[in-house]
Coordinates of C-alpha atoms in Angstrom, one line a residue:
X1 CA -18.4 42.7 -4.9
X2 CA -15.7 42.1 -2.3
X3 CA -18.2 43.3 0.4
X4 CA -20.8 40.7 -0.8
X5 CA -18.2 37.9 -0.8
X6 CA -17.0 38.9 2.7
X7 CA -20.5 38.9 4.0
X8 CA -21.2 35.5 2.6
X9 CA -18.0 34.2 4.2
X10 CA -18.9 35.5 7.6
X11 CA -22.4 34.1 7.3
X12 CA -21.0 30.7 6.4
X13 CA -18.6 30.7 9.3
X14 CA -21.4 31.6 11.8
X15 CA -23.5 28.7 10.5
X16 CA -20.6 26.3 10.9
X17 CA -19.9 27.5 14.5
X18 CA -23.6 27.2 15.4
X19 CA -23.8 23.7 14.1
X20 CA -20.6 22.7 16.0
X21 CA -22.0 24.1 19.3
X22 CA -25.4 22.3 18.7
X23 CA -23.8 18.9 18.0
X24 CA -21.4 19.2 20.9
X25 CA -24.3 19.9 23.3
X26 CA -26.4 17.1 22.0
X27 CA -23.5 14.7 22.3
X28 CA -23.3 15.3 26.0
X29 CA -27.0 15.0 26.8
X30 CA -27.6 11.8 28.7
X31 CA -30.2 9.3 27.5
X32 CA -33.5 9.9 29.1
X33 CA -35.8 6.9 30.2
X34 CA -38.1 7.7 27.3
X35 CA -35.2 7.4 25.0
X36 CA -34.2 4.1 26.5
X37 CA -37.7 2.6 26.1
X38 CA -37.9 3.9 22.6
X39 CA -35.3 1.2 21.7
X40 CA -38.0 -1.3 22.5
X41 CA -41.0 0.6 21.0
X42 CA -39.1 1.3 17.9
X43 CA -38.6 -2.4 17.4
X44 CA -42.3 -3.0 18.0
X45 CA -43.3 -0.5 15.3
X46 CA -41.4 -2.5 12.6
X47 CA -43.9 -5.3 12.6
X48 CA -47.6 -5.2 13.2
X49 CA -48.0 -9.0 13.2
X50 CA -49.1 -10.1 16.7
X51 CA -47.3 -13.4 16.2
X52 CA -43.9 -11.6 15.8
X53 CA -44.2 -8.5 18.0
X54 CA -40.4 -7.8 18.1
X55 CA -39.9 -7.7 14.4
X56 CA -38.2 -10.3 12.2
X57 CA -39.0 -13.7 13.4
X58 CA -41.1 -15.3 16.2
X59 CA -37.9 -16.2 18.1
X60 CA -36.6 -12.6 18.2
X61 CA -37.0 -10.6 21.4
X62 CA -36.0 -7.2 22.8
X63 CA -32.3 -6.8 23.4
X64 CA -32.5 -6.8 27.2
X65 CA -28.8 -6.6 27.7
X66 CA -28.7 -3.2 26.0
X67 CA -31.8 -2.0 27.8
X68 CA -30.5 -3.2 31.2
X69 CA -27.1 -1.5 30.7
X70 CA -28.8 1.8 29.8
X71 CA -31.2 1.5 32.8
X72 CA -28.4 0.8 35.2
X73 CA -26.4 3.8 33.9
X74 CA -29.5 6.0 34.3
X75 CA -30.0 4.7 37.8
X76 CA -26.5 5.7 38.8
X77 CA -27.1 9.2 37.3
X78 CA -30.4 9.5 39.2
X79 CA -28.8 8.3 42.4
X80 CA -26.1 10.9 42.2
X81 CA -28.6 13.7 41.4
X82 CA -30.7 12.7 44.3
X83 CA -27.7 12.7 46.7
X84 CA -26.5 16.1 45.6
X85 CA -30.0 17.7 45.7
X86 CA -31.2 15.7 48.7
X87 CA -34.8 16.6 47.9
X88 CA -36.3 13.3 48.9
X89 CA -38.7 13.6 46.0
X90 CA -39.4 11.8 42.8
X91 CA -35.8 11.6 41.7
X92 CA -34.7 9.7 44.8
X93 CA -37.6 7.3 44.5
X94 CA -36.6 6.4 41.0
X95 CA -33.2 5.4 42.4
X96 CA -34.8 3.2 45.0
X97 CA -37.4 1.4 42.8
X98 CA -35.0 -1.4 41.8
X99 CA -35.1 -2.7 45.4
X100 CA -38.9 -3.0 45.5
X101 CA -40.6 -6.4 45.3
X102 CA -43.7 -7.1 43.2
X103 CA -46.1 -6.5 46.1
X104 CA -44.6 -3.1 46.7
X105 CA -44.9 -2.3 43.0
X106 CA -48.6 -3.1 43.0
X107 CA -49.0 -1.0 46.2
X108 CA -47.4 2.0 44.6
X109 CA -49.7 1.6 41.6
X110 CA -47.0 1.9 38.9
X111 CA -49.4 2.1 36.1
X112 CA -47.0 3.4 33.5
X113 CA -45.7 0.8 31.2
X114 CA -42.3 2.5 31.2
X115 CA -42.0 2.2 35.0
X116 CA -42.8 -1.5 34.9
X117 CA -40.5 -2.0 31.9
X118 CA -37.7 -0.5 33.9
X119 CA -38.3 -2.7 36.9
X120 CA -38.6 -5.7 34.7
X121 CA -35.2 -5.1 32.9
X122 CA -33.5 -4.8 36.3
X123 CA -35.1 -8.0 37.7
X124 CA -35.7 -10.1 34.6
X125 CA -33.1 -12.7 35.6
X126 CA -34.6 -13.0 39.1
X127 CA -38.1 -13.4 37.7
X128 CA -37.0 -16.0 35.1
X129 CA -35.2 -18.0 37.8
X130 CA -38.2 -18.0 40.1
X131 CA -40.6 -19.2 37.4
X132 CA -38.2 -21.9 36.2
X133 CA -37.7 -23.2 39.8
X134 CA -41.5 -23.2 40.3
X135 CA -42.1 -25.3 37.2
X136 CA -39.3 -27.7 38.2
X137 CA -40.9 -28.1 41.6
X138 CA -44.4 -28.6 40.1
X139 CA -43.1 -31.3 37.7
X140 CA -41.1 -33.0 40.4
X141 CA -44.0 -33.1 42.8
X142 CA -46.5 -34.3 40.2
X143 CA -44.2 -37.0 38.9
X144 CA -45.6 -39.5 41.4
X145 CA -49.3 -38.6 40.9
X146 CA -51.4 -41.1 39.0
X147 CA -53.5 -39.6 36.2
X148 CA -57.1 -40.7 36.0
X149 CA -58.5 -42.3 32.9
X150 CA -60.0 -39.3 31.2
X151 CA -61.2 -40.4 27.7
X152 CA -62.6 -37.5 25.7
X153 CA -63.4 -35.6 28.8
X154 CA -63.5 -31.8 28.3
X155 CA -61.2 -29.6 30.3
X156 CA -61.1 -25.8 30.5
X157 CA -58.0 -25.5 28.4
X158 CA -58.5 -23.2 25.4
X159 CA -56.3 -23.6 22.4
X160 CA -55.3 -20.4 20.6
X161 CA -53.6 -22.0 17.6
X162 CA -53.4 -18.7 15.7
X163 CA -51.1 -17.4 18.5
X164 CA -49.4 -20.7 19.3
X165 CA -50.6 -21.0 22.8
X166 CA -53.1 -22.8 25.1
X167 CA -54.7 -21.2 28.1
X168 CA -56.4 -22.6 31.2
X169 CA -58.5 -19.8 33.0
X170 CA -58.2 -20.1 36.8
X171 CA -61.2 -18.0 37.9
X172 CA -60.5 -15.1 40.3
X173 CA -56.8 -15.1 39.2
X174 CA -56.9 -12.4 36.6
X175 CA -58.8 -14.6 34.1
X176 CA -61.1 -11.8 33.0
X177 CA -58.2 -9.8 31.6
X178 CA -57.0 -12.8 29.5
X179 CA -60.6 -13.6 28.5
X180 CA -61.3 -10.1 27.2
X181 CA -57.9 -10.1 25.3
X182 CA -58.5 -13.4 23.5
X183 CA -62.2 -12.6 22.7
X184 CA -61.2 -9.2 21.2
X185 CA -58.4 -10.9 19.2
X186 CA -60.3 -13.9 18.0
X187 CA -64.0 -12.9 17.9
X188 CA -64.1 -9.3 16.6
X189 CA -67.9 -9.5 16.2
X190 CA -68.5 -10.7 19.8
X191 CA -71.7 -9.7 21.6
X192 CA -70.3 -10.1 25.1
X193 CA -67.1 -11.1 27.1
X194 CA -68.5 -14.5 28.1
X195 CA -66.3 -17.5 27.6
X196 CA -69.1 -18.9 25.5
X197 CA -67.7 -16.7 22.8
X198 CA -64.6 -18.9 22.7
X199 CA -66.6 -22.1 23.0
X200 CA -68.3 -21.2 19.7
X201 CA -64.8 -21.5 18.1
X202 CA -64.4 -24.9 19.7
X203 CA -61.3 -23.9 21.5
X204 CA -62.0 -26.3 24.4
X205 CA -59.6 -29.3 24.3
X206 CA -60.4 -32.9 25.0
X207 CA -58.0 -35.4 26.3
X208 CA -57.2 -38.5 24.3
X209 CA -56.1 -41.0 27.0
X210 CA -54.8 -41.5 30.5
X211 CA -51.1 -41.3 30.3
X212 CA -49.2 -38.2 31.5
X213 CA -48.1 -35.8 28.9
X214 CA -50.8 -37.0 26.5
X215 CA -51.5 -35.2 23.3
X216 CA -54.7 -33.1 23.0
X217 CA -57.2 -33.1 20.2
X218 CA -56.9 -30.1 17.8
X219 CA -54.1 -28.5 19.6
X220 CA -51.3 -27.3 17.4
X221 CA -47.9 -28.9 18.1
X222 CA -45.7 -26.5 19.9
X223 CA -48.4 -24.5 21.6
X224 CA -47.2 -23.0 24.9
X225 CA -49.5 -24.0 27.7
X226 CA -49.9 -21.5 30.6
X227 CA -52.1 -20.4 33.4
X228 CA -52.2 -17.8 36.2
X229 CA -52.8 -18.9 39.9
X230 CA -53.5 -17.1 43.1
X231 CA -53.6 -17.7 46.8
X232 CA -56.7 -19.9 47.5
X233 CA -58.2 -17.7 50.2
X234 CA -57.7 -14.6 48.0
X235 CA -59.7 -16.4 45.3
X236 CA -62.5 -17.1 47.7
X237 CA -62.5 -13.5 49.0
X238 CA -62.6 -12.1 45.5
X239 CA -65.5 -14.4 44.5
X240 CA -67.5 -13.3 47.6
X241 CA -66.8 -9.7 46.8
X242 CA -67.8 -10.1 43.2
X243 CA -71.0 -11.9 44.2
X244 CA -72.2 -8.8 46.0
X245 CA -72.8 -6.9 42.8
X246 CA -76.4 -6.7 41.7
X247 CA -75.7 -8.4 38.3
X248 CA -73.9 -11.3 40.0
X249 CA -76.6 -11.6 42.7
X250 CA -79.2 -12.1 40.0
X251 CA -77.0 -14.4 37.9
X252 CA -75.9 -16.7 40.7
X253 CA -79.1 -16.5 42.9
X254 CA -80.2 -20.1 42.1
X255 CA -76.7 -21.4 41.6
X256 CA -75.5 -20.8 45.2
X257 CA -76.1 -17.4 46.6
X258 CA -79.7 -17.8 47.9
X259 CA -79.2 -21.2 49.4
X260 CA -75.8 -20.2 50.9
X261 CA -77.4 -17.2 52.7
X262 CA -80.6 -18.9 53.9
X263 CA -78.8 -22.1 55.1
X264 CA -76.0 -20.2 56.9
X265 CA -78.0 -17.5 58.6
X266 CA -81.2 -19.2 59.6
X267 CA -79.6 -20.5 62.8
X268 CA -79.5 -16.9 64.0
X269 CA -83.4 -16.7 63.9
X270 CA -85.2 -17.9 67.0
X271 CA -88.8 -17.5 66.0
X272 CA -90.3 -19.7 63.3
X273 CA -92.7 -16.9 62.4
X274 CA -89.9 -14.5 61.9
X275 CA -88.1 -17.0 59.8
X276 CA -91.0 -17.3 57.3
X277 CA -91.4 -13.5 57.1
X278 CA -87.7 -12.9 56.6
X279 CA -87.5 -15.6 53.9
X280 CA -90.4 -14.0 52.0
X281 CA -88.8 -10.6 52.2
X282 CA -85.5 -12.1 51.1
X283 CA -87.2 -13.5 47.9
X284 CA -88.9 -10.1 47.3
X285 CA -85.5 -8.5 47.5
X286 CA -84.3 -10.5 44.5
X287 CA -87.4 -9.5 42.6
X288 CA -86.6 -5.9 43.4
X289 CA -83.1 -6.4 42.0
X290 CA -84.4 -7.8 38.8
X291 CA -86.7 -4.8 38.4
X292 CA -83.5 -2.7 38.4
X293 CA -84.2 -1.2 41.8
X294 CA -87.4 0.5 40.9
X295 CA -88.8 2.3 43.9
X296 CA -87.4 1.9 47.4
X297 CA -87.0 -1.5 49.1
X298 CA -87.2 -1.3 52.9
X299 CA -85.5 -4.0 54.8
X300 CA -87.1 -5.1 58.1
X301 CA -84.7 -4.5 61.0
X302 CA -83.4 -7.8 62.3
X303 CA -83.8 -9.7 59.0
X304 CA -80.5 -11.5 59.1
X305 CA -80.9 -12.7 55.6
X306 CA -80.6 -9.1 54.4
X307 CA -78.0 -8.0 56.9
X308 CA -76.0 -7.6 54.8
X309 CA -78.1 -8.1 51.6
X310 CA -75.4 -10.0 49.8
X311 CA -73.2 -13.1 50.5
X312 CA -70.0 -12.8 52.6
X313 CA -67.0 -15.1 52.9
X314 CA -68.5 -17.0 55.8
X315 CA -71.6 -17.8 53.7
X316 CA -69.5 -19.0 50.8
X317 CA -67.2 -21.2 52.7
X318 CA -69.9 -22.8 54.8
X319 CA -71.9 -23.4 51.7
X320 CA -69.0 -25.3 50.0
X321 CA -68.4 -27.3 53.2
X322 CA -72.1 -28.2 53.7
X323 CA -72.9 -29.1 50.1
X324 CA -69.5 -30.1 48.7
X325 CA -70.6 -28.1 45.6
X326 CA -68.3 -28.0 42.6
X327 CA -67.8 -24.7 40.8
X328 CA -64.9 -23.4 38.7
X329 CA -64.8 -20.2 40.7
X330 CA -63.5 -22.0 43.8
X331 CA -62.1 -25.3 42.4
X332 CA -58.5 -25.8 43.2
X333 CA -56.3 -24.7 40.3
X334 CA -54.5 -28.1 40.3
X335 CA -57.7 -30.0 39.8
X336 CA -59.4 -27.5 37.5
X337 CA -56.5 -27.3 35.0
X338 CA -55.7 -31.0 35.3
X339 CA -52.1 -30.5 36.2
X340 CA -51.7 -34.2 36.8
X341 CA -52.7 -35.0 33.3
X342 CA -51.5 -32.0 31.3
X343 CA -48.0 -30.5 31.2
X344 CA -47.8 -26.7 31.3
X345 CA -44.9 -24.5 30.2
X346 CA -45.6 -21.5 32.4
X347 CA -47.5 -21.0 35.6
X348 CA -47.3 -17.5 37.0
X349 CA -48.7 -16.0 40.2
X350 CA -51.1 -13.1 40.3
X351 CA -49.3 -11.8 43.4
X352 CA -46.1 -11.5 41.5
X353 CA -47.6 -9.4 38.7
X354 CA -46.7 -7.2 36.9
X355 CA -43.1 -8.6 36.6
X356 CA -44.1 -12.3 36.1
X357 CA -46.8 -11.1 33.7
X358 CA -44.2 -9.2 31.7
X359 CA -42.0 -12.3 31.5
X360 CA -45.0 -14.4 30.4
X361 CA -45.9 -11.9 27.7
X362 CA -42.4 -11.9 26.4
X363 CA -42.3 -15.7 26.2
X364 CA -45.7 -15.9 24.5
X365 CA -44.7 -13.3 21.9
X366 CA -47.3 -10.7 23.2
X367 CA -44.8 -8.1 24.4
X368 CA -46.2 -5.4 22.2
X369 CA -49.6 -5.8 23.8
X370 CA -48.5 -5.4 27.4
X371 CA -50.1 -2.0 27.7
X372 CA -53.5 -3.6 26.9
X373 CA -53.1 -6.0 29.9
X374 CA -52.1 -3.2 32.2
X375 CA -55.2 -1.2 31.0
X376 CA -57.5 -4.1 31.5
X377 CA -56.1 -5.2 34.8
X378 CA -59.1 -6.3 36.9
X379 CA -58.1 -4.7 40.1
X380 CA -60.3 -5.4 43.2
X381 CA -62.5 -2.7 44.6
X382 CA -61.5 -2.3 48.3
X383 CA -62.6 0.2 50.9
X384 CA -60.7 3.4 51.1
X385 CA -57.1 3.1 52.4
X386 CA -57.2 -0.7 52.3
X387 CA -54.6 -2.7 50.4
X388 CA -54.9 -6.3 49.2
X389 CA -53.0 -7.4 52.2
X390 CA -55.4 -5.5 54.6
X391 CA -58.4 -7.1 53.0
X392 CA -56.8 -10.6 53.2
X393 CA -56.0 -10.2 56.9
X394 CA -59.5 -8.8 57.7
X395 CA -61.2 -11.7 56.1
X396 CA -58.8 -14.2 57.6
X397 CA -59.6 -13.0 61.1
X398 CA -63.3 -13.6 60.3
X399 CA -62.7 -17.3 59.9
X400 CA -62.7 -19.8 62.7
X401 CA -60.2 -22.7 63.0
X402 CA -62.5 -25.2 61.4
X403 CA -63.0 -23.0 58.3
X404 CA -59.2 -22.4 58.1
X405 CA -58.5 -26.1 58.4
X406 CA -61.0 -26.8 55.7
X407 CA -59.3 -24.3 53.3
X408 CA -56.0 -25.9 54.0
X409 CA -57.3 -29.4 53.2
X410 CA -59.5 -28.5 50.3
X411 CA -56.7 -26.5 48.6
X412 CA -53.9 -28.8 49.8
X413 CA -52.5 -29.4 46.3
X414 CA -52.4 -25.7 45.5
X415 CA -50.6 -24.8 48.7
X416 CA -47.9 -27.5 48.0
X417 CA -47.5 -27.0 44.3
X418 CA -47.4 -23.2 44.1
X419 CA -45.6 -22.5 47.4
X420 CA -48.4 -20.6 49.2
X421 CA -48.4 -20.5 53.0
X422 CA -51.2 -22.4 54.6
X423 CA -53.6 -20.6 56.9
X424 CA -52.5 -20.5 60.5
X425 CA -54.8 -21.8 63.2
X426 CA -55.4 -19.4 66.1
X427 CA -56.2 -20.2 69.7
X428 CA -59.4 -18.8 71.2
X429 CA -61.4 -18.9 68.0
X430 CA -64.8 -20.4 68.2
X431 CA -65.3 -23.7 66.4
X432 CA -69.0 -23.5 65.8
X433 CA -69.2 -24.4 62.1
X434 CA -69.8 -27.9 60.6
X435 CA -66.7 -29.6 59.3
X436 CA -66.6 -32.0 56.4
X437 CA -63.6 -34.3 56.2
X438 CA -61.7 -33.8 52.9
X439 CA -61.1 -36.8 50.7
X440 CA -57.7 -36.0 49.0
X441 CA -58.1 -39.1 46.7
X442 CA -60.6 -37.0 44.7
X443 CA -57.8 -34.9 43.4
X444 CA -55.2 -37.5 42.6

């Protein structure tokens, strides 16, 4: 009996000793980044209501002070580890990421939500200050503008009353991502991702009068108004690139593509006979596209209308200059979103994403859906080994001084309001394109 009792006693002591060792070991294990981010994801799991993504109330938000302290502690640990090991690998890069700007973040393709969260917690105060100063600058600059009398005139501002927000889509500025998000949320039985899906719900707002800060029909009081802007030339480049797709070639053939190509390139043809033949072949090419490329289409060598067989930036800009055509895809953001008539709460820059996007999602109460925005990010398709900056510079070099001057004047308000640098005029560039004087009064 005594042997049994002694055995049980020894067994109990061993269990107690093992538990002590285990608890001591766990106590000294440093918090990993996944553990830090779980502070946030845990809060999100407490409430599935998209209006209150942080749990509790619509005014609650993640405790950024706790998260920031834990991230800084982890940074110091990572830095020490990198110094001691001197591997120059992933560990040392983590310690350096807090010094990266938004452009470098996009270049390094930090697609993991945790990576961006980490950067955002470190730079949140800087991001908030930048956006606040931008909004103050915009409101101060627009304080002297005179709103036009716009009575019951529709504007592209969509009210999302269920989510307490109103959105103006500036095309070629990440609007596709937002459009898809809202359509999925509001029109579960949608047949496409066309903005008409939102029009069916009568989300387009109409202005009541002509005074600044006017109320808007059917907009819920307290809605936060926002939009996303982008460098004007980047928007034009993006639109020209998108127009090269077969589906867009077909959709926008009569809208502007066919006329832009024919008018802009016909000066390169010397023979009237060749011109007629090339034009007929150009029209046949669109028929071939509509047939979904059945068979082989042979392009006659020297047919400038099909070399290349899609519009380029030169075609687009000269078309707008020549026709003074109005289109939401290239309309200045200031004019398109009626900044002189409508007050906005947040205007972020596409170039400053993902950090400014993270701040906007936090303010709109969409924090728990940030992974959806990252997944749907409409990144541009560039040639291999070319960054956004490379594509921008290459297209800029293709423009002559008159085209650059036109961009500066046409998008004058956007350059001033959003702090973008105007295009520089270069010496030695041919000035062979027609130039239409810009009437700024049309925008004010």
